[in-house]
PDB file of N, CA and C in Angstrom:
ATOM      1  N   MET A 233     -56.517-118.302 -11.838  1.00  0.00           N
ATOM      2  CA  MET A 233     -55.995-119.019 -12.978  1.00  0.00           C
ATOM      3  C   MET A 233     -56.927-118.808 -14.163  1.00  0.00           C
ATOM      4  N   ILE A 234     -56.364-118.578 -15.313  1.00  0.00           N
ATOM      5  CA  ILE A 234     -57.156-118.364 -16.516  1.00  0.00           C
ATOM      6  C   ILE A 234     -57.379-119.709 -17.195  1.00  0.00           C
ATOM      7  N   ASN A 235     -58.644-120.021 -17.447  1.00  0.00           N
ATOM      8  CA  ASN A 235     -58.974-121.309 -18.043  1.00  0.00           C
ATOM      9  C   ASN A 235     -59.330-121.228 -19.511  1.00  0.00           C
ATOM     10  N   ALA A 236     -59.515-120.030 -20.029  1.00  0.00           N
ATOM     11  CA  ALA A 236     -59.939-119.918 -21.419  1.00  0.00           C
ATOM     12  C   ALA A 236     -59.297-118.707 -22.073  1.00  0.00           C
ATOM     13  N   ILE A 237     -59.245-118.754 -23.379  1.00  0.00           N
ATOM     14  CA  ILE A 237     -58.742-117.645 -24.170  1.00  0.00           C
ATOM     15  C   ILE A 237     -59.921-117.056 -24.912  1.00  0.00           C
ATOM     16  N   SER A 238     -60.006-115.734 -24.883  1.00  0.00           N
ATOM     17  CA  SER A 238     -61.132-115.105 -25.551  1.00  0.00           C
ATOM     18  C   SER A 238     -60.988-115.239 -27.065  1.00  0.00           C
ATOM     19  N   PRO A 239     -62.094-115.208 -27.793  1.00  0.00           N
ATOM     20  CA  PRO A 239     -62.009-115.307 -29.251  1.00  0.00           C
ATOM     21  C   PRO A 239     -61.241-114.144 -29.875  1.00  0.00           C
ATOM     22  N   PHE A 240     -61.232-112.980 -29.206  1.00  0.00           N
ATOM     23  CA  PHE A 240     -60.504-111.840 -29.734  1.00  0.00           C
ATOM     24  C   PHE A 240     -58.997-112.093 -29.696  1.00  0.00           C
ATOM     25  N   GLN A 241     -58.539-112.764 -28.636  1.00  0.00           N
ATOM     26  CA  GLN A 241     -57.120-113.059 -28.531  1.00  0.00           C
ATOM     27  C   GLN A 241     -56.679-114.041 -29.607  1.00  0.00           C
ATOM     28  N   THR A 242     -57.464-115.065 -29.865  1.00  0.00           N
ATOM     29  CA  THR A 242     -57.088-116.031 -30.892  1.00  0.00           C
ATOM     30  C   THR A 242     -57.139-115.400 -32.265  1.00  0.00           C
ATOM     31  N   GLN A 243     -58.073-114.484 -32.485  1.00  0.00           N
ATOM     32  CA  GLN A 243     -58.163-113.805 -33.771  1.00  0.00           C
ATOM     33  C   GLN A 243     -56.921-112.949 -33.996  1.00  0.00           C
ATOM     34  N   ASN A 244     -56.465-112.241 -32.964  1.00  0.00           N
ATOM     35  CA  ASN A 244     -55.269-111.420 -33.099  1.00  0.00           C
ATOM     36  C   ASN A 244     -54.043-112.268 -33.390  1.00  0.00           C
ATOM     37  N   VAL A 245     -53.928-113.425 -32.748  1.00  0.00           N
ATOM     38  CA  VAL A 245     -52.798-114.313 -32.985  1.00  0.00           C
ATOM     39  C   VAL A 245     -52.828-114.811 -34.416  1.00  0.00           C
ATOM     40  N   GLN A 246     -54.010-115.204 -34.903  1.00  0.00           N
ATOM     41  CA  GLN A 246     -54.126-115.695 -36.266  1.00  0.00           C
ATOM     42  C   GLN A 246     -53.776-114.607 -37.275  1.00  0.00           C
ATOM     43  N   GLU A 247     -54.220-113.378 -37.003  1.00  0.00           N
ATOM     44  CA  GLU A 247     -53.899-112.276 -37.907  1.00  0.00           C
ATOM     45  C   GLU A 247     -52.405-112.024 -37.931  1.00  0.00           C
ATOM     46  N   ARG A 248     -51.756-112.093 -36.788  1.00  0.00           N
ATOM     47  CA  ARG A 248     -50.310-111.893 -36.744  1.00  0.00           C
ATOM     48  C   ARG A 248     -49.579-112.990 -37.501  1.00  0.00           C
ATOM     49  N   GLN A 249     -50.062-114.220 -37.379  1.00  0.00           N
ATOM     50  CA  GLN A 249     -49.401-115.324 -38.056  1.00  0.00           C
ATOM     51  C   GLN A 249     -49.555-115.219 -39.562  1.00  0.00           C
ATOM     52  N   THR A 250     -50.737-114.838 -40.032  1.00  0.00           N
ATOM     53  CA  THR A 250     -50.953-114.764 -41.477  1.00  0.00           C
ATOM     54  C   THR A 250     -50.294-113.542 -42.092  1.00  0.00           C
ATOM     55  N   HIS A 251     -50.173-112.478 -41.326  1.00  0.00           N
ATOM     56  CA  HIS A 251     -49.578-111.254 -41.845  1.00  0.00           C
ATOM     57  C   HIS A 251     -48.196-111.017 -41.255  1.00  0.00           C
ATOM     58  N   GLY A 252     -47.600-112.032 -40.666  1.00  0.00           N
ATOM     59  CA  GLY A 252     -46.330-111.867 -39.969  1.00  0.00           C
ATOM     60  C   GLY A 252     -45.232-111.327 -40.852  1.00  0.00           C
ATOM     61  N   VAL A 253     -45.116-111.841 -42.058  1.00  0.00           N
ATOM     62  CA  VAL A 253     -44.049-111.399 -42.943  1.00  0.00           C
ATOM     63  C   VAL A 253     -44.274-109.952 -43.350  1.00  0.00           C
ATOM     64  N   GLN A 254     -45.508-109.619 -43.627  1.00  0.00           N
ATOM     65  CA  GLN A 254     -45.823-108.266 -44.074  1.00  0.00           C
ATOM     66  C   GLN A 254     -45.627-107.259 -42.942  1.00  0.00           C
ATOM     67  N   THR A 255     -46.081-107.586 -41.722  1.00  0.00           N
ATOM     68  CA  THR A 255     -45.986-106.628 -40.630  1.00  0.00           C
ATOM     69  C   THR A 255     -44.550-106.435 -40.166  1.00  0.00           C
ATOM     70  N   ASN A 256     -43.695-107.473 -40.275  1.00  0.00           N
ATOM     71  CA  ASN A 256     -42.307-107.311 -39.863  1.00  0.00           C
ATOM     72  C   ASN A 256     -41.603-106.267 -40.710  1.00  0.00           C
ATOM     73  N   LYS A 257     -41.975-106.135 -41.963  1.00  0.00           N
ATOM     74  CA  LYS A 257     -41.368-105.146 -42.833  1.00  0.00           C
ATOM     75  C   LYS A 257     -41.836-103.741 -42.463  1.00  0.00           C
ATOM     76  N   GLN A 258     -43.023-103.623 -41.873  1.00  0.00           N
ATOM     77  CA  GLN A 258     -43.567-102.322 -41.554  1.00  0.00           C
ATOM     78  C   GLN A 258     -42.934-101.723 -40.310  1.00  0.00           C
ATOM     79  N   PHE A 259     -42.405-102.537 -39.419  1.00  0.00           N
ATOM     80  CA  PHE A 259     -41.791-102.032 -38.203  1.00  0.00           C
ATOM     81  C   PHE A 259     -40.448-101.395 -38.524  1.00  0.00           C
ATOM     82  N   HIS A 260     -40.192-100.273 -37.898  1.00  0.00           N
ATOM     83  CA  HIS A 260     -38.898 -99.641 -38.039  1.00  0.00           C
ATOM     84  C   HIS A 260     -38.499 -99.087 -36.686  1.00  0.00           C
ATOM     85  N   GLN A 261     -37.217 -99.038 -36.474  1.00  0.00           N
ATOM     86  CA  GLN A 261     -36.736 -98.568 -35.185  1.00  0.00           C
ATOM     87  C   GLN A 261     -36.708 -97.048 -35.166  1.00  0.00           C
ATOM     88  N   THR A 262     -37.115 -96.513 -34.041  1.00  0.00           N
ATOM     89  CA  THR A 262     -37.007 -95.078 -33.829  1.00  0.00           C
ATOM     90  C   THR A 262     -36.179 -94.857 -32.576  1.00  0.00           C
ATOM     91  N   ALA A 263     -35.504 -93.772 -32.568  1.00  0.00           N
ATOM     92  CA  ALA A 263     -34.694 -93.437 -31.395  1.00  0.00           C
ATOM     93  C   ALA A 263     -35.617 -93.124 -30.230  1.00  0.00           C
ATOM     94  N   PHE A 264     -35.136 -93.396 -29.043  1.00  0.00           N
ATOM     95  CA  PHE A 264     -35.933 -93.139 -27.845  1.00  0.00           C
ATOM     96  C   PHE A 264     -36.265 -91.658 -27.733  1.00  0.00           C
ATOM     97  N   SER A 265     -35.326 -90.813 -28.092  1.00  0.00           N
ATOM     98  CA  SER A 265     -35.580 -89.371 -28.030  1.00  0.00           C
ATOM     99  C   SER A 265     -36.678 -88.969 -29.014  1.00  0.00           C
ATOM    100  N   ASP A 266     -36.702 -89.599 -30.186  1.00  0.00           N
ATOM    101  CA  ASP A 266     -37.772 -89.306 -31.157  1.00  0.00           C
ATOM    102  C   ASP A 266     -39.123 -89.744 -30.613  1.00  0.00           C
ATOM    103  N   PHE A 267     -39.141 -90.893 -29.954  1.00  0.00           N
ATOM    104  CA  PHE A 267     -40.378 -91.385 -29.353  1.00  0.00           C
ATOM    105  C   PHE A 267     -40.883 -90.421 -28.285  1.00  0.00           C
ATOM    106  N   LEU A 268     -39.969 -89.919 -27.458  1.00  0.00           N
ATOM    107  CA  LEU A 268     -40.351 -88.956 -26.420  1.00  0.00           C
ATOM    108  C   LEU A 268     -40.862 -87.655 -27.024  1.00  0.00           C
ATOM    109  N   LYS A 269     -40.183 -87.167 -28.046  1.00  0.00           N
ATOM    110  CA  LYS A 269     -40.627 -85.937 -28.701  1.00  0.00           C
ATOM    111  C   LYS A 269     -42.020 -86.104 -29.290  1.00  0.00           C
ATOM    112  N   GLN A 270     -42.250 -87.227 -29.939  1.00  0.00           N
ATOM    113  CA  GLN A 270     -43.562 -87.488 -30.534  1.00  0.00           C
ATOM    114  C   GLN A 270     -44.639 -87.562 -29.460  1.00  0.00           C
ATOM    115  N   SER A 271     -44.341 -88.227 -28.367  1.00  0.00           N
ATOM    116  CA  SER A 271     -45.311 -88.352 -27.280  1.00  0.00           C
ATOM    117  C   SER A 271     -45.629 -86.996 -26.658  1.00  0.00           C
ATOM    118  N   ILE A 272     -44.620 -86.188 -26.449  1.00  0.00           N
ATOM    119  CA  ILE A 272     -44.837 -84.865 -25.871  1.00  0.00           C
ATOM    120  C   ILE A 272     -45.625 -83.990 -26.839  1.00  0.00           C
ATOM    121  N   ASN A 273     -45.345 -84.114 -28.123  1.00  0.00           N
ATOM    122  CA  ASN A 273     -46.113 -83.351 -29.111  1.00  0.00           C
ATOM    123  C   ASN A 273     -47.584 -83.761 -29.119  1.00  0.00           C
ATOM    124  N   GLU A 274     -47.857 -85.049 -28.924  1.00  0.00           N
ATOM    125  CA  GLU A 274     -49.246 -85.515 -28.858  1.00  0.00           C
ATOM    126  C   GLU A 274     -49.948 -84.955 -27.617  1.00  0.00           C
ATOM    127  N   VAL A 275     -49.264 -84.939 -26.490  1.00  0.00           N
ATOM    128  CA  VAL A 275     -49.833 -84.370 -25.265  1.00  0.00           C
ATOM    129  C   VAL A 275     -50.113 -82.891 -25.477  1.00  0.00           C
ATOM    130  N   ASN A 276     -49.163 -82.202 -26.103  1.00  0.00           N
ATOM    131  CA  ASN A 276     -49.344 -80.783 -26.368  1.00  0.00           C
ATOM    132  C   ASN A 276     -50.533 -80.538 -27.293  1.00  0.00           C
ATOM    133  N   SER A 277     -50.685 -81.353 -28.324  1.00  0.00           N
ATOM    134  CA  SER A 277     -51.802 -81.153 -29.252  1.00  0.00           C
ATOM    135  C   SER A 277     -53.141 -81.379 -28.555  1.00  0.00           C
ATOM    136  N   MET A 278     -53.189 -82.318 -27.603  1.00  0.00           N
ATOM    137  CA  MET A 278     -54.424 -82.534 -26.852  1.00  0.00           C
ATOM    138  C   MET A 278     -54.724 -81.328 -25.963  1.00  0.00           C
ATOM    139  N   GLN A 279     -53.694 -80.734 -25.378  1.00  0.00           N
ATOM    140  CA  GLN A 279     -53.877 -79.534 -24.553  1.00  0.00           C
ATOM    141  C   GLN A 279     -54.375 -78.366 -25.405  1.00  0.00           C
ATOM    142  N   VAL A 280     -53.791 -78.203 -26.586  1.00  0.00           N
ATOM    143  CA  VAL A 280     -54.196 -77.114 -27.488  1.00  0.00           C
ATOM    144  C   VAL A 280     -55.638 -77.305 -27.936  1.00  0.00           C
ATOM    145  N   LYS A 281     -55.987 -78.542 -28.283  1.00  0.00           N
ATOM    146  CA  LYS A 281     -57.365 -78.827 -28.712  1.00  0.00           C
ATOM    147  C   LYS A 281     -58.354 -78.510 -27.587  1.00  0.00           C
ATOM    148  N   SER A 282     -58.004 -78.889 -26.372  1.00  0.00           N
ATOM    149  CA  SER A 282     -58.864 -78.610 -25.226  1.00  0.00           C
ATOM    150  C   SER A 282     -59.032 -77.106 -25.024  1.00  0.00           C
ATOM    151  N   ASP A 283     -57.929 -76.371 -25.141  1.00  0.00           N
ATOM    152  CA  ASP A 283     -57.987 -74.915 -24.991  1.00  0.00           C
ATOM    153  C   ASP A 283     -58.845 -74.272 -26.080  1.00  0.00           C
ATOM    154  N   GLN A 284     -58.703 -74.750 -27.300  1.00  0.00           N
ATOM    155  CA  GLN A 284     -59.487 -74.204 -28.412  1.00  0.00           C
ATOM    156  C   GLN A 284     -60.977 -74.469 -28.213  1.00  0.00           C
ATOM    157  N   MET A 285     -61.310 -75.672 -27.783  1.00  0.00           N
ATOM    158  CA  MET A 285     -62.717 -76.008 -27.566  1.00  0.00           C
ATOM    159  C   MET A 285     -63.300 -75.209 -26.408  1.00  0.00           C
ATOM    160  N   THR A 286     -62.516 -74.997 -25.361  1.00  0.00           N
ATOM    161  CA  THR A 286     -62.978 -74.196 -24.224  1.00  0.00           C
ATOM    162  C   THR A 286     -63.214 -72.753 -24.647  1.00  0.00           C
ATOM    163  N   ALA A 287     -62.308 -72.222 -25.442  1.00  0.00           N
ATOM    164  CA  ALA A 287     -62.460 -70.846 -25.927  1.00  0.00           C
ATOM    165  C   ALA A 287     -63.688 -70.731 -26.828  1.00  0.00           C
ATOM    166  N   ALA A 288     -63.901 -71.730 -27.673  1.00  0.00           N
ATOM    167  CA  ALA A 288     -65.069 -71.710 -28.561  1.00  0.00           C
ATOM    168  C   ALA A 288     -66.367 -71.750 -27.749  1.00  0.00           C
ATOM    169  N   LEU A 289     -66.386 -72.548 -26.691  1.00  0.00           N
ATOM    170  CA  LEU A 289     -67.567 -72.610 -25.829  1.00  0.00           C
ATOM    171  C   LEU A 289     -67.797 -71.274 -25.128  1.00  0.00           C
ATOM    172  N   ALA A 290     -66.721 -70.647 -24.652  1.00  0.00           N
ATOM    173  CA  ALA A 290     -66.844 -69.360 -23.964  1.00  0.00           C
ATOM    174  C   ALA A 290     -67.316 -68.259 -24.910  1.00  0.00           C
ATOM    175  N   GLU A 291     -66.967 -68.370 -26.190  1.00  0.00           N
ATOM    176  CA  GLU A 291     -67.388 -67.377 -27.182  1.00  0.00           C
ATOM    177  C   GLU A 291     -68.806 -67.622 -27.678  1.00  0.00           C
ATOM    178  N   GLY A 292     -69.392 -68.715 -27.256  1.00  0.00           N
ATOM    179  CA  GLY A 292     -70.762 -69.007 -27.645  1.00  0.00           C
ATOM    180  C   GLY A 292     -70.894 -69.700 -28.987  1.00  0.00           C
ATOM    181  N   LYS A 293     -69.818 -70.248 -29.479  1.00  0.00           N
ATOM    182  CA  LYS A 293     -69.872 -70.964 -30.752  1.00  0.00           C
ATOM    183  C   LYS A 293     -70.608 -72.287 -30.572  1.00  0.00           C
ATOM    184  N   ASN A 294     -70.930 -72.917 -31.675  1.00  0.00           N
ATOM    185  CA  ASN A 294     -71.699 -74.166 -31.654  1.00  0.00           C
ATOM    186  C   ASN A 294     -70.802 -75.341 -31.254  1.00  0.00           C
ATOM    187  N   VAL A 295     -70.552 -75.463 -29.966  1.00  0.00           N
ATOM    188  CA  VAL A 295     -69.728 -76.541 -29.415  1.00  0.00           C
ATOM    189  C   VAL A 295     -70.511 -77.181 -28.278  1.00  0.00           C
ATOM    190  N   GLN A 296     -70.553 -78.491 -28.283  1.00  0.00           N
ATOM    191  CA  GLN A 296     -71.274 -79.210 -27.240  1.00  0.00           C
ATOM    192  C   GLN A 296     -70.450 -79.224 -25.954  1.00  0.00           C
ATOM    193  N   LEU A 297     -71.114 -78.983 -24.835  1.00  0.00           N
ATOM    194  CA  LEU A 297     -70.439 -78.955 -23.533  1.00  0.00           C
ATOM    195  C   LEU A 297     -69.766 -80.290 -23.232  1.00  0.00           C
ATOM    196  N   GLN A 298     -70.451 -81.392 -23.551  1.00  0.00           N
ATOM    197  CA  GLN A 298     -69.867 -82.704 -23.257  1.00  0.00           C
ATOM    198  C   GLN A 298     -68.588 -82.946 -24.068  1.00  0.00           C
ATOM    199  N   ASP A 299     -68.527 -82.424 -25.296  1.00  0.00           N
ATOM    200  CA  ASP A 299     -67.310 -82.575 -26.094  1.00  0.00           C
ATOM    201  C   ASP A 299     -66.151 -81.780 -25.490  1.00  0.00           C
ATOM    202  N   VAL A 300     -66.466 -80.600 -24.965  1.00  0.00           N
ATOM    203  CA  VAL A 300     -65.438 -79.780 -24.320  1.00  0.00           C
ATOM    204  C   VAL A 300     -64.922 -80.479 -23.067  1.00  0.00           C
ATOM    205  N   MET A 301     -65.844 -81.032 -22.284  1.00  0.00           N
ATOM    206  CA  MET A 301     -65.437 -81.723 -21.052  1.00  0.00           C
ATOM    207  C   MET A 301     -64.622 -82.976 -21.357  1.00  0.00           C
ATOM    208  N   ILE A 302     -65.003 -83.712 -22.381  1.00  0.00           N
ATOM    209  CA  ILE A 302     -64.251 -84.915 -22.760  1.00  0.00           C
ATOM    210  C   ILE A 302     -62.847 -84.534 -23.210  1.00  0.00           C
ATOM    211  N   ALA A 303     -62.725 -83.495 -24.035  1.00  0.00           N
ATOM    212  CA  ALA A 303     -61.412 -83.046 -24.494  1.00  0.00           C
ATOM    213  C   ALA A 303     -60.555 -82.580 -23.318  1.00  0.00           C
ATOM    214  N   ALA A 304     -61.168 -81.878 -22.368  1.00  0.00           N
ATOM    215  CA  ALA A 304     -60.429 -81.407 -21.198  1.00  0.00           C
ATOM    216  C   ALA A 304     -59.952 -82.573 -20.333  1.00  0.00           C
ATOM    217  N   GLU A 305     -60.799 -83.565 -20.148  1.00  0.00           N
ATOM    218  CA  GLU A 305     -60.404 -84.736 -19.348  1.00  0.00           C
ATOM    219  C   GLU A 305     -59.315 -85.550 -20.038  1.00  0.00           C
ATOM    220  N   LYS A 306     -59.422 -85.712 -21.355  1.00  0.00           N
ATOM    221  CA  LYS A 306     -58.374 -86.433 -22.090  1.00  0.00           C
ATOM    222  C   LYS A 306     -57.043 -85.716 -21.944  1.00  0.00           C
ATOM    223  N   ALA A 307     -57.072 -84.400 -22.083  1.00  0.00           N
ATOM    224  CA  ALA A 307     -55.841 -83.619 -21.941  1.00  0.00           C
ATOM    225  C   ALA A 307     -55.281 -83.739 -20.528  1.00  0.00           C
ATOM    226  N   SER A 308     -56.157 -83.699 -19.547  1.00  0.00           N
ATOM    227  CA  SER A 308     -55.725 -83.808 -18.156  1.00  0.00           C
ATOM    228  C   SER A 308     -55.115 -85.174 -17.861  1.00  0.00           C
ATOM    229  N   VAL A 309     -55.773 -86.221 -18.313  1.00  0.00           N
ATOM    230  CA  VAL A 309     -55.278 -87.578 -18.055  1.00  0.00           C
ATOM    231  C   VAL A 309     -53.940 -87.817 -18.750  1.00  0.00           C
ATOM    232  N   THR A 310     -53.814 -87.367 -19.999  1.00  0.00           N
ATOM    233  CA  THR A 310     -52.539 -87.568 -20.692  1.00  0.00           C
ATOM    234  C   THR A 310     -51.419 -86.767 -20.040  1.00  0.00           C
ATOM    235  N   MET A 311     -51.737 -85.571 -19.549  1.00  0.00           N
ATOM    236  CA  MET A 311     -50.720 -84.769 -18.870  1.00  0.00           C
ATOM    237  C   MET A 311     -50.295 -85.442 -17.563  1.00  0.00           C
ATOM    238  N   LEU A 312     -51.249 -85.934 -16.797  1.00  0.00           N
ATOM    239  CA  LEU A 312     -50.911 -86.625 -15.547  1.00  0.00           C
ATOM    240  C   LEU A 312     -50.098 -87.892 -15.809  1.00  0.00           C
ATOM    241  N   ALA A 313     -50.453 -88.633 -16.852  1.00  0.00           N
ATOM    242  CA  ALA A 313     -49.694 -89.835 -17.198  1.00  0.00           C
ATOM    243  C   ALA A 313     -48.272 -89.477 -17.609  1.00  0.00           C
ATOM    244  N   THR A 314     -48.119 -88.410 -18.354  1.00  0.00           N
ATOM    245  CA  THR A 314     -46.795 -87.957 -18.776  1.00  0.00           C
ATOM    246  C   THR A 314     -45.951 -87.551 -17.569  1.00  0.00           C
ATOM    247  N   ILE A 315     -46.558 -86.857 -16.633  1.00  0.00           N
ATOM    248  CA  ILE A 315     -45.840 -86.446 -15.426  1.00  0.00           C
ATOM    249  C   ILE A 315     -45.407 -87.663 -14.619  1.00  0.00           C
ATOM    250  N   GLU A 316     -46.277 -88.647 -14.496  1.00  0.00           N
ATOM    251  CA  GLU A 316     -45.930 -89.859 -13.748  1.00  0.00           C
ATOM    252  C   GLU A 316     -44.813 -90.639 -14.434  1.00  0.00           C
ATOM    253  N   ILE A 317     -44.844 -90.701 -15.753  1.00  0.00           N
ATOM    254  CA  ILE A 317     -43.776 -91.389 -16.489  1.00  0.00           C
ATOM    255  C   ILE A 317     -42.455 -90.665 -16.282  1.00  0.00           C
ATOM    256  N   ARG A 318     -42.498 -89.341 -16.333  1.00  0.00           N
ATOM    257  CA  ARG A 318     -41.289 -88.559 -16.083  1.00  0.00           C
ATOM    258  C   ARG A 318     -40.761 -88.815 -14.678  1.00  0.00           C
ATOM    259  N   ASN A 319     -41.656 -88.823 -13.690  1.00  0.00           N
ATOM    260  CA  ASN A 319     -41.243 -89.074 -12.313  1.00  0.00           C
ATOM    261  C   ASN A 319     -40.584 -90.439 -12.165  1.00  0.00           C
ATOM    262  N   LYS A 320     -41.162 -91.453 -12.810  1.00  0.00           N
ATOM    263  CA  LYS A 320     -40.580 -92.799 -12.740  1.00  0.00           C
ATOM    264  C   LYS A 320     -39.223 -92.843 -13.422  1.00  0.00           C
ATOM    265  N   ALA A 321     -39.072 -92.146 -14.547  1.00  0.00           N
ATOM    266  CA  ALA A 321     -37.788 -92.126 -15.241  1.00  0.00           C
ATOM    267  C   ALA A 321     -36.725 -91.440 -14.394  1.00  0.00           C
ATOM    268  N   VAL A 322     -37.075 -90.331 -13.759  1.00  0.00           N
ATOM    269  CA  VAL A 322     -36.130 -89.621 -12.893  1.00  0.00           C
ATOM    270  C   VAL A 322     -35.768 -90.497 -11.696  1.00  0.00           C
ATOM    271  N   GLU A 323     -36.749 -91.163 -11.124  1.00  0.00           N
ATOM    272  CA  GLU A 323     -36.501 -92.052  -9.997  1.00  0.00           C
ATOM    273  C   GLU A 323     -35.569 -93.200 -10.392  1.00  0.00           C
ATOM    274  N   ALA A 324     -35.786 -93.774 -11.570  1.00  0.00           N
ATOM    275  CA  ALA A 324     -34.919 -94.865 -12.039  1.00  0.00           C
ATOM    276  C   ALA A 324     -33.501 -94.357 -12.276  1.00  0.00           C
ATOM    277  N   TYR A 325     -33.376 -93.172 -12.851  1.00  0.00           N
ATOM    278  CA  TYR A 325     -32.052 -92.584 -13.073  1.00  0.00           C
ATOM    279  C   TYR A 325     -31.338 -92.353 -11.747  1.00  0.00           C
ATOM    280  N   GLN A 326     -32.045 -91.805 -10.769  1.00  0.00           N
ATOM    281  CA  GLN A 326     -31.433 -91.562  -9.464  1.00  0.00           C
ATOM    282  C   GLN A 326     -31.019 -92.866  -8.799  1.00  0.00           C
ATOM    283  N   GLU A 327     -31.820 -93.896  -8.958  1.00  0.00           N
ATOM    284  CA  GLU A 327     -31.480 -95.198  -8.384  1.00  0.00           C
ATOM    285  C   GLU A 327     -30.223 -95.759  -9.040  1.00  0.00           C
ATOM    286  N   MET A 328     -30.106 -95.592 -10.354  1.00  0.00           N
ATOM    287  CA  MET A 328     -28.898 -96.084 -11.046  1.00  0.00           C
ATOM    288  C   MET A 328     -27.672 -95.303 -10.595  1.00  0.00           C
ATOM    289  N   MET A 329     -27.836 -94.007 -10.357  1.00  0.00           N
ATOM    290  CA  MET A 329     -26.694 -93.197  -9.931  1.00  0.00           C
ATOM    291  C   MET A 329     -26.246 -93.562  -8.525  1.00  0.00           C
ATOM    292  N   ARG A 330     -27.138 -94.103  -7.700  1.00  0.00           N
ATOM    293  CA  ARG A 330     -26.790 -94.514  -6.344  1.00  0.00           C
ATOM    294  C   ARG A 330     -26.107 -95.881  -6.288  1.00  0.00           C
ATOM    295  N   MET A 331     -26.164 -96.623  -7.403  1.00  0.00           N
ATOM    296  CA  MET A 331     -25.541 -97.952  -7.421  1.00  0.00           C
ATOM    297  C   MET A 331     -24.036 -97.821  -7.306  1.00  0.00           C
ATOM    298  N   GLN A 332     -23.448 -98.775  -6.570  1.00  0.00           N
ATOM    299  CA  GLN A 332     -21.990 -98.806  -6.454  1.00  0.00           C
ATOM    300  C   GLN A 332     -21.430 -99.810  -7.439  1.00  0.00           C
ATOM    301  N   MET A 333     -20.349 -99.423  -8.023  1.00  0.00           N
ATOM    302  CA  MET A 333     -19.732-100.332  -9.003  1.00  0.00           C
ATOM    303  C   MET A 333     -18.549-101.026  -8.423  1.00  0.00           C
TER     304      MET A 333
END
């Protein structure tokens, strides 16, 4: 059972309350397909960045090894997360198709 609220949580609530009118205007709806395209493009850009940094390291350019490894791990984690999300979406679709009406 949670007995307390962290100060960060109360600060976020207060910020939302004071800026509620302003932030509601900033939200806009995007199509689900647009959201997926944007997400896939972000995953792709992380993969490209990782490849570029790896190539720069192999060519002997001034690139830190730890930065290359961090970029590679970020790209790997985002790719694995994307694959898992896809698997869950396919599984949910298959489950809906098995439902009897």
